[in-house]
Amino acid sequence: MDKTDIIIIGAGPCGLFTVFEAGLLKLKCHLVDYLPAPGGQLSEIYPKKPIYDIPGHPMILAKDLVSNLLEQIEPFNPQFTLGERVESLEKSEAGMFLLKTHTGTTLQAPVVIIAAGLGCFEPRKPEISNLSEYETKGVDYIVKEPELFRNKKLVIAGGGDSALDWCIHLSDLAEQITLVHRRTEFRAAPESISKLAELEAEKKLQIILNAEVTELKGDQHLQSVAIKSETGILELECDHFLPLFGLSPKLGPISDWGLAVDKNAITVNPTDYSTNVEGIFAVGDINTYEGKLKLILCGFHEATLAVQSAYKIIHKGQKPSFKYTTVTGINKI
Ligand SMILES: Cc1cc2nc3c(=O)[nH]c(=O)nc-3n(C[C@H](O)[C@H](O)[C@H](O)COP(=O)(O)OP(=O)(O)OC[C@H]3O[C@@H](n4cnc5c(N)ncnc54)[C@H](O)[C@@H]3O)c2cc1C
């Protein structure tokens, strides 16, 4: 089991910046996120949108802010567990937190900082009666490891950026890709729509419009899907079905950890963003207090103060000494 100083639940901007502030105090961090890549809402919802209220950046694209944060925390060597949802969090009598993810990864630390934003992004699932039977047996809602799809027959459903981007990305890897979309129009970046048309013309994938997957079949593992369209029902051989209809956030397991919660947010003490459970802090969109604003820069401030109190817990009452980075520089840990 991996041990660290601080476990951070959520690798959105506030979770990432927490690593930086903790690193200045020589505290090691391990981040866990359900999404396959860091960045939270910035990567998942609006990567190409400009942000205008990050201090020192008159304008920065959300995806560039994430890249910059990753570069900024690199010297502190944070560990990442991605594509895994934190399911349980328990405190031992010795004051250590034991965290477990849905795939069974376990981590241990004296401090946990929850930077879980709006909660866990859960996949929007299509209504197919036997869908759950094939989860982990050929049905995938997020692409965690593209190599898994090498030389496989894929059916991808959806008409947004995620479905189109993965069709394009996997077209060189998969043996066969069929994109199934309920409508005739796609809601994706124009360049992705053009690229998709090119790939279809080159016979690198096929597109079935005004259609939906209605049934999954297979023994032990997915073997085929039934696709209903205006022309009838087509049964298509496939190894993996990827319904990529986007993700919606849910507080999920966090509500079971004994934390004081008000309207889907964790109540914190605004002097250091500590929760009602000693050793657990909450920063960013996930917390609430009087005057709370769900802004990235507010989350950065919260993370800065939270790690000061975290230090005292980790170093049994000792206070961190306050120093400017202009004086200390960045010391790798
Ligand atoms: C369209 C849009 C535009 C915006 N524009 C601005 C702007 O201009 N300026 C600004 O300051 N803010 C803006 N915001 C708000 C800003 O994006 C949020 O304040 C910010 O993302 C909060 O960061 P966070 O790190 O707290 O959470 P998030 O970015 O939500 O990240 C939380 C992460 O925690 C993960 N997570 C949650 N629960 C679990 C679990 N149980 N296990 C594992 N992982 C978990 C999630 O998968 C997610 O990746 C905008 C938001 C949207 C939607």
Coordinates of C-alpha atoms and ligand atoms in Angstrom, one line a residue:
M1 CA 0.0 0.0 0.0
D2 CA 1.4 3.4 -1.0
K3 CA 2.0 5.9 1.8
T4 CA 2.3 9.7 1.4
D5 CA 1.9 12.9 3.4
I6 CA -1.3 14.2 1.7
I7 CA -3.8 12.3 -0.4
I8 CA -5.6 14.7 -2.7
I9 CA -8.9 13.6 -4.1
G10 CA -9.5 15.3 -7.4
A11 CA -6.8 16.5 -9.9
G12 CA -8.7 19.6 -11.1
P13 CA -6.9 23.0 -10.9
C14 CA -7.3 23.3 -7.1
G15 CA -6.0 19.7 -6.5
L16 CA -3.0 20.4 -8.7
F17 CA -2.2 23.7 -7.0
T18 CA -2.4 22.1 -3.6
V19 CA 0.6 20.0 -4.7
F20 CA 2.5 23.1 -5.3
E21 CA 1.8 24.7 -2.0
A22 CA 2.4 21.4 -0.1
G23 CA 5.6 21.0 -2.1
L24 CA 6.9 24.4 -0.8
L25 CA 6.5 22.9 2.7
K26 CA 8.3 19.6 1.5
L27 CA 5.1 17.6 1.8
K28 CA 4.6 14.8 -0.7
C29 CA 1.2 14.4 -2.4
H30 CA -0.7 11.6 -4.2
L31 CA -3.6 12.7 -6.4
V32 CA -6.5 10.4 -7.3
D33 CA -9.0 11.2 -10.0
Y34 CA -11.8 9.3 -11.7
L35 CA -11.0 11.0 -15.0
P36 CA -8.2 9.5 -17.1
A37 CA -6.3 12.9 -17.2
P38 CA -5.7 15.7 -14.8
G39 CA -7.5 19.1 -15.1
G40 CA -11.1 18.5 -13.8
Q41 CA -13.7 20.7 -15.3
L42 CA -11.1 22.6 -17.4
S43 CA -10.1 19.4 -19.3
E44 CA -13.5 17.8 -19.3
I45 CA -15.9 20.6 -20.0
Y46 CA -14.1 23.6 -21.5
P47 CA -10.5 22.9 -22.5
K48 CA -10.5 25.4 -25.4
K49 CA -12.3 28.2 -23.6
P50 CA -10.4 31.3 -22.6
I51 CA -10.2 32.2 -18.9
Y52 CA -9.7 35.9 -18.1
D53 CA -9.6 35.9 -14.2
I54 CA -6.4 34.1 -13.4
P55 CA -4.0 36.6 -11.8
G56 CA -1.1 37.4 -14.1
H57 CA -2.7 35.9 -17.2
P58 CA -4.8 38.5 -19.1
M59 CA -6.2 35.4 -21.0
I60 CA -5.3 31.7 -20.8
L61 CA -7.0 28.7 -22.4
A62 CA -8.3 26.2 -19.8
K63 CA -6.1 23.4 -21.3
D64 CA -3.0 25.7 -21.1
L65 CA -3.7 26.5 -17.5
V66 CA -3.8 22.8 -16.7
S67 CA -0.5 22.2 -18.6
N68 CA 1.1 25.1 -16.7
L69 CA 0.0 23.8 -13.4
L70 CA 1.4 20.4 -14.2
E71 CA 4.7 22.0 -15.2
Q72 CA 4.7 24.1 -12.0
I73 CA 4.2 21.0 -9.7
E74 CA 6.6 18.8 -11.6
P75 CA 9.6 19.5 -9.2
F76 CA 7.5 18.1 -6.3
N77 CA 7.1 14.7 -8.0
P78 CA 3.4 14.2 -7.3
Q79 CA 2.1 10.6 -7.7
F80 CA -1.1 10.1 -9.7
T81 CA -3.8 7.4 -9.7
L82 CA -6.1 8.3 -12.6
G83 CA -9.2 6.7 -13.9
E84 CA -10.2 5.5 -10.4
R85 CA -13.0 6.7 -8.3
V86 CA -12.3 7.0 -4.5
E87 CA -15.0 4.8 -2.9
S88 CA -14.1 4.7 0.8
L89 CA -12.1 6.7 3.3
E90 CA -11.6 5.5 6.8
K91 CA -9.5 6.8 9.7
S92 CA -7.5 4.3 11.8
E93 CA -7.1 4.7 15.6
A94 CA -3.5 5.8 14.9
G95 CA -4.9 8.8 13.0
M96 CA -4.0 7.5 9.5
F97 CA -6.5 7.7 6.6
L98 CA -7.0 4.6 4.5
L99 CA -8.4 5.3 1.1
K100 CA -9.7 2.7 -1.4
T101 CA -10.7 3.2 -5.0
H102 CA -13.3 1.3 -7.0
T103 CA -10.6 -0.9 -8.6
G104 CA -9.1 -1.7 -5.2
T105 CA -6.1 0.6 -5.1
T106 CA -5.3 1.6 -1.5
L107 CA -3.4 4.6 -0.2
Q108 CA -2.5 5.8 3.3
A109 CA -1.8 9.3 4.6
P110 CA -2.2 11.4 7.8
V111 CA -4.0 14.1 5.8
V112 CA -6.6 14.1 3.0
I113 CA -7.5 17.2 1.0
I114 CA -10.7 16.8 -0.9
A115 CA -10.6 18.9 -4.1
A116 CA -13.4 17.0 -5.8
G117 CA -15.1 19.9 -7.5
L118 CA -18.7 19.2 -8.4
G119 CA -18.1 15.6 -7.5
C120 CA -17.3 12.6 -9.6
F121 CA -17.9 12.9 -13.3
E122 CA -20.2 9.9 -14.0
P123 CA -20.8 8.7 -17.5
R124 CA -24.2 9.4 -19.0
K125 CA -25.4 5.9 -19.9
P126 CA -27.7 5.0 -22.8
E127 CA -30.9 3.1 -22.0
I128 CA -30.0 -0.5 -23.0
S129 CA -31.6 -3.1 -20.8
N130 CA -28.5 -5.4 -20.4
L131 CA -25.9 -2.6 -20.5
S132 CA -24.7 -3.2 -16.9
E133 CA -24.0 -6.9 -17.6
Y134 CA -21.2 -6.0 -20.0
E135 CA -19.6 -3.2 -17.9
T136 CA -15.9 -4.3 -17.7
K137 CA -16.7 -7.0 -20.3
G138 CA -16.6 -4.8 -23.4
V139 CA -18.6 -1.7 -22.4
D140 CA -16.3 1.3 -21.7
Y141 CA -17.5 4.8 -20.8
I142 CA -14.1 6.5 -20.7
V143 CA -11.0 5.6 -22.7
K144 CA -8.3 5.1 -20.0
E145 CA -5.8 3.0 -22.1
P146 CA -6.1 3.4 -25.9
E147 CA -3.8 0.4 -26.4
L148 CA -6.6 -1.8 -25.1
F149 CA -8.4 -1.2 -28.4
R150 CA -5.6 -2.2 -30.7
N151 CA -6.8 -4.5 -33.5
K152 CA -10.3 -4.6 -32.0
K153 CA -13.7 -4.0 -33.5
L154 CA -15.3 -1.0 -31.9
V155 CA -18.7 0.6 -31.9
I156 CA -18.7 4.1 -30.6
A157 CA -22.0 5.9 -29.9
G158 CA -22.4 9.7 -29.6
G159 CA -22.2 12.9 -31.6
G160 CA -20.2 15.2 -29.4
D161 CA -16.5 16.1 -29.1
S162 CA -15.6 13.1 -27.0
A163 CA -17.1 10.5 -29.5
L164 CA -15.6 12.2 -32.5
D165 CA -12.2 12.7 -30.9
W166 CA -11.9 9.1 -29.9
C167 CA -13.1 7.9 -33.4
I168 CA -10.3 9.9 -34.9
H169 CA -7.7 9.0 -32.4
L170 CA -8.5 5.2 -32.4
S171 CA -8.9 5.0 -36.2
D172 CA -5.2 4.1 -36.6
L173 CA -5.3 1.5 -33.8
A174 CA -8.6 -0.3 -34.1
E175 CA -9.3 -3.0 -36.7
Q176 CA -12.8 -1.5 -37.3
I177 CA -14.7 1.5 -36.0
T178 CA -18.4 2.1 -36.4
L179 CA -19.8 5.5 -35.1
V180 CA -23.5 5.3 -34.3
H181 CA -25.3 8.7 -33.8
R182 CA -29.0 9.4 -33.0
R183 CA -29.1 12.5 -35.2
T184 CA -27.8 13.6 -38.5
E185 CA -25.9 16.6 -37.1
F186 CA -22.8 16.4 -34.9
R187 CA -22.2 18.7 -32.0
A188 CA -18.4 18.9 -32.1
A189 CA -15.5 21.1 -33.2
P190 CA -15.8 21.8 -37.0
E191 CA -12.3 20.4 -37.6
S192 CA -13.2 17.1 -35.9
I193 CA -16.3 16.9 -38.1
S194 CA -14.2 17.4 -41.3
K195 CA -11.6 14.9 -40.2
L196 CA -14.4 12.3 -39.5
A197 CA -15.7 12.8 -43.0
E198 CA -12.2 12.3 -44.4
L199 CA -11.7 9.1 -42.4
E200 CA -15.1 7.8 -43.7
A201 CA -14.2 8.6 -47.3
E202 CA -10.9 6.7 -46.8
K203 CA -13.0 3.8 -45.4
K204 CA -11.1 4.0 -42.1
L205 CA -14.4 4.0 -40.2
Q206 CA -18.2 3.8 -41.0
I207 CA -20.9 6.1 -39.7
I208 CA -24.5 5.1 -39.1
L209 CA -26.8 8.1 -38.5
N210 CA -30.3 8.3 -37.1
A211 CA -29.6 5.2 -35.3
E212 CA -29.0 3.8 -31.8
V213 CA -27.6 0.7 -30.2
T214 CA -30.5 -1.2 -28.6
E215 CA -29.1 -4.5 -27.5
L216 CA -25.7 -6.1 -26.5
K217 CA -24.9 -9.8 -27.0
G218 CA -22.1 -12.1 -26.1
D219 CA -21.0 -14.9 -23.9
Q220 CA -18.8 -13.8 -21.0
H221 CA -17.6 -10.8 -23.1
L222 CA -19.3 -8.5 -25.6
Q223 CA -19.4 -10.1 -29.1
S224 CA -22.0 -8.0 -31.0
V225 CA -24.5 -5.1 -30.8
A226 CA -27.9 -4.6 -32.4
I227 CA -28.2 -1.2 -34.1
K228 CA -31.7 0.1 -34.8
S229 CA -32.0 2.6 -37.7
E230 CA -34.6 3.7 -40.2
T231 CA -33.7 0.7 -42.4
G232 CA -34.2 -1.9 -39.7
I233 CA -32.0 -3.7 -37.2
L234 CA -28.4 -4.5 -38.0
E235 CA -26.4 -6.9 -35.9
L236 CA -22.7 -5.9 -35.9
E237 CA -19.8 -7.9 -34.5
C238 CA -17.9 -5.9 -31.9
D239 CA -15.4 -6.4 -29.1
H240 CA -16.0 -3.0 -27.4
F241 CA -18.9 -0.7 -27.2
L242 CA -18.1 2.9 -26.1
P243 CA -21.1 5.0 -25.4
L244 CA -19.5 8.5 -25.2
F245 CA -22.4 10.7 -24.3
G246 CA -20.4 12.9 -21.9
L247 CA -20.1 12.9 -18.1
S248 CA -22.2 14.5 -15.4
P249 CA -20.9 15.3 -11.9
K250 CA -22.3 13.5 -8.8
L251 CA -21.1 13.9 -5.2
G252 CA -21.2 10.1 -5.0
P253 CA -19.3 8.3 -2.3
I254 CA -18.1 11.5 -0.6
S255 CA -21.5 11.9 1.1
D256 CA -20.8 8.6 3.0
W257 CA -17.6 9.7 4.8
G258 CA -19.1 11.3 7.9
L259 CA -18.4 14.9 6.6
A260 CA -20.8 17.8 7.3
V261 CA -22.4 18.5 3.9
D262 CA -24.7 21.3 2.9
K263 CA -26.4 21.2 -0.5
N264 CA -23.9 18.9 -2.1
A265 CA -20.9 20.8 -0.8
I266 CA -18.6 20.1 2.2
T267 CA -18.9 22.6 5.1
V268 CA -15.5 24.0 6.1
N269 CA -14.0 26.4 8.6
P270 CA -12.8 29.3 6.4
T271 CA -9.7 30.0 8.4
D272 CA -8.0 26.8 7.0
Y273 CA -10.7 25.0 5.1
S274 CA -10.7 22.1 7.5
T275 CA -13.8 19.9 7.7
N276 CA -15.6 18.5 10.8
V277 CA -13.2 15.4 10.6
E278 CA -9.7 16.3 11.9
G279 CA -7.1 15.7 9.1
I280 CA -9.6 16.2 6.2
F281 CA -9.7 19.5 4.4
A282 CA -11.8 20.5 1.4
V283 CA -10.8 23.1 -1.2
G284 CA -12.2 24.4 -4.5
D285 CA -15.7 23.9 -5.8
I286 CA -16.5 21.1 -3.4
N287 CA -16.5 23.2 -0.2
T288 CA -18.9 25.8 1.2
Y289 CA -18.7 28.6 3.7
E290 CA -20.2 32.1 4.0
G291 CA -19.3 34.1 1.0
K292 CA -17.9 31.2 -1.0
L293 CA -17.3 31.9 -4.7
K294 CA -16.7 28.9 -7.1
L295 CA -13.7 30.4 -8.8
I296 CA -10.3 28.9 -9.5
L297 CA -8.4 31.7 -7.8
C298 CA -10.4 31.2 -4.6
G299 CA -9.6 27.5 -4.7
F300 CA -5.9 28.4 -5.0
H301 CA -6.1 30.6 -1.9
E302 CA -7.9 27.9 0.0
A303 CA -5.3 25.3 -0.9
T304 CA -2.5 27.6 0.3
L305 CA -4.0 28.0 3.7
A306 CA -5.2 24.3 4.0
V307 CA -1.6 22.9 3.6
Q308 CA -0.4 25.2 6.4
S309 CA -2.7 23.4 8.9
A310 CA -2.0 20.0 7.2
Y311 CA 1.7 20.6 8.0
K312 CA 0.9 20.9 11.7
I313 CA -1.0 17.6 11.7
I314 CA 1.8 15.8 9.7
H315 CA 4.6 17.3 11.9
K316 CA 2.7 16.9 15.2
G317 CA 2.1 20.5 16.1
Q318 CA 5.2 22.1 14.6
K319 CA 4.4 25.3 12.6
P320 CA 5.8 25.7 9.1
S321 CA 8.1 28.6 8.7
F322 CA 6.8 31.3 6.3
K323 CA 9.2 32.0 3.4
Y324 CA 8.8 33.7 0.0
T325 CA 9.6 31.7 -3.1
T326 CA 11.8 34.6 -4.2
V327 CA 14.0 33.8 -1.2
T328 CA 13.8 29.9 -1.2
G329 CA 13.3 29.1 -4.9
I330 CA 11.9 25.8 -5.7
N331 CA 13.6 22.8 -4.1
K332 CA 12.8 19.4 -5.6
I333 CA 11.4 16.8 -3.3
Ligands
LIG1 C1 -18.0 26.4 -18.7 C2 -17.3 26.8 -17.4 C3 -16.5 28.0 -17.4 C4 -15.8 28.4 -16.3 N1 -15.1 29.6 -16.3 C5 -14.4 29.9 -15.2 C6 -13.6 31.1 -15.2 O1 -13.6 31.9 -16.2 N2 -12.9 31.5 -14.1 C7 -13.0 30.7 -13.0 O2 -12.3 31.0 -12.0 N3 -13.7 29.6 -12.9 C8 -14.5 29.2 -14.0 N4 -15.2 28.0 -14.0 C9 -15.3 27.3 -12.7 C10 -14.0 26.5 -12.5 O3 -13.9 25.6 -13.6 C11 -14.1 25.7 -11.2 O4 -14.2 26.6 -10.1 C12 -12.9 24.8 -11.0 O5 -12.8 23.8 -12.0 C13 -12.9 24.1 -9.7 O6 -11.7 23.4 -9.6 P1 -11.7 22.1 -8.6 O7 -10.3 21.6 -8.7 O8 -12.2 22.5 -7.3 O9 -12.7 21.0 -9.2 P2 -12.9 20.3 -10.6 O10 -12.3 21.1 -11.7 O11 -14.3 20.0 -10.7 O12 -12.1 19.0 -10.4 C14 -12.5 18.0 -9.5 C15 -12.0 16.6 -9.9 O13 -12.3 15.7 -8.8 C16 -12.6 14.5 -9.3 N5 -13.4 13.7 -8.4 C17 -14.5 14.0 -7.7 N6 -15.0 13.1 -6.9 C18 -14.0 12.1 -7.0 C19 -13.9 10.8 -6.4 N7 -14.8 10.3 -5.5 N8 -12.9 10.0 -6.8 C20 -11.9 10.4 -7.7 N9 -12.0 11.7 -8.3 C21 -13.1 12.4 -8.0 C22 -13.4 14.8 -10.6 O14 -13.3 13.7 -11.5 C23 -12.7 16.1 -11.1 O15 -11.7 15.8 -12.1 C24 -15.9 27.6 -15.1 C25 -16.7 26.4 -15.1 C26 -17.3 26.0 -16.2 C27 -18.1 24.8 -16.2

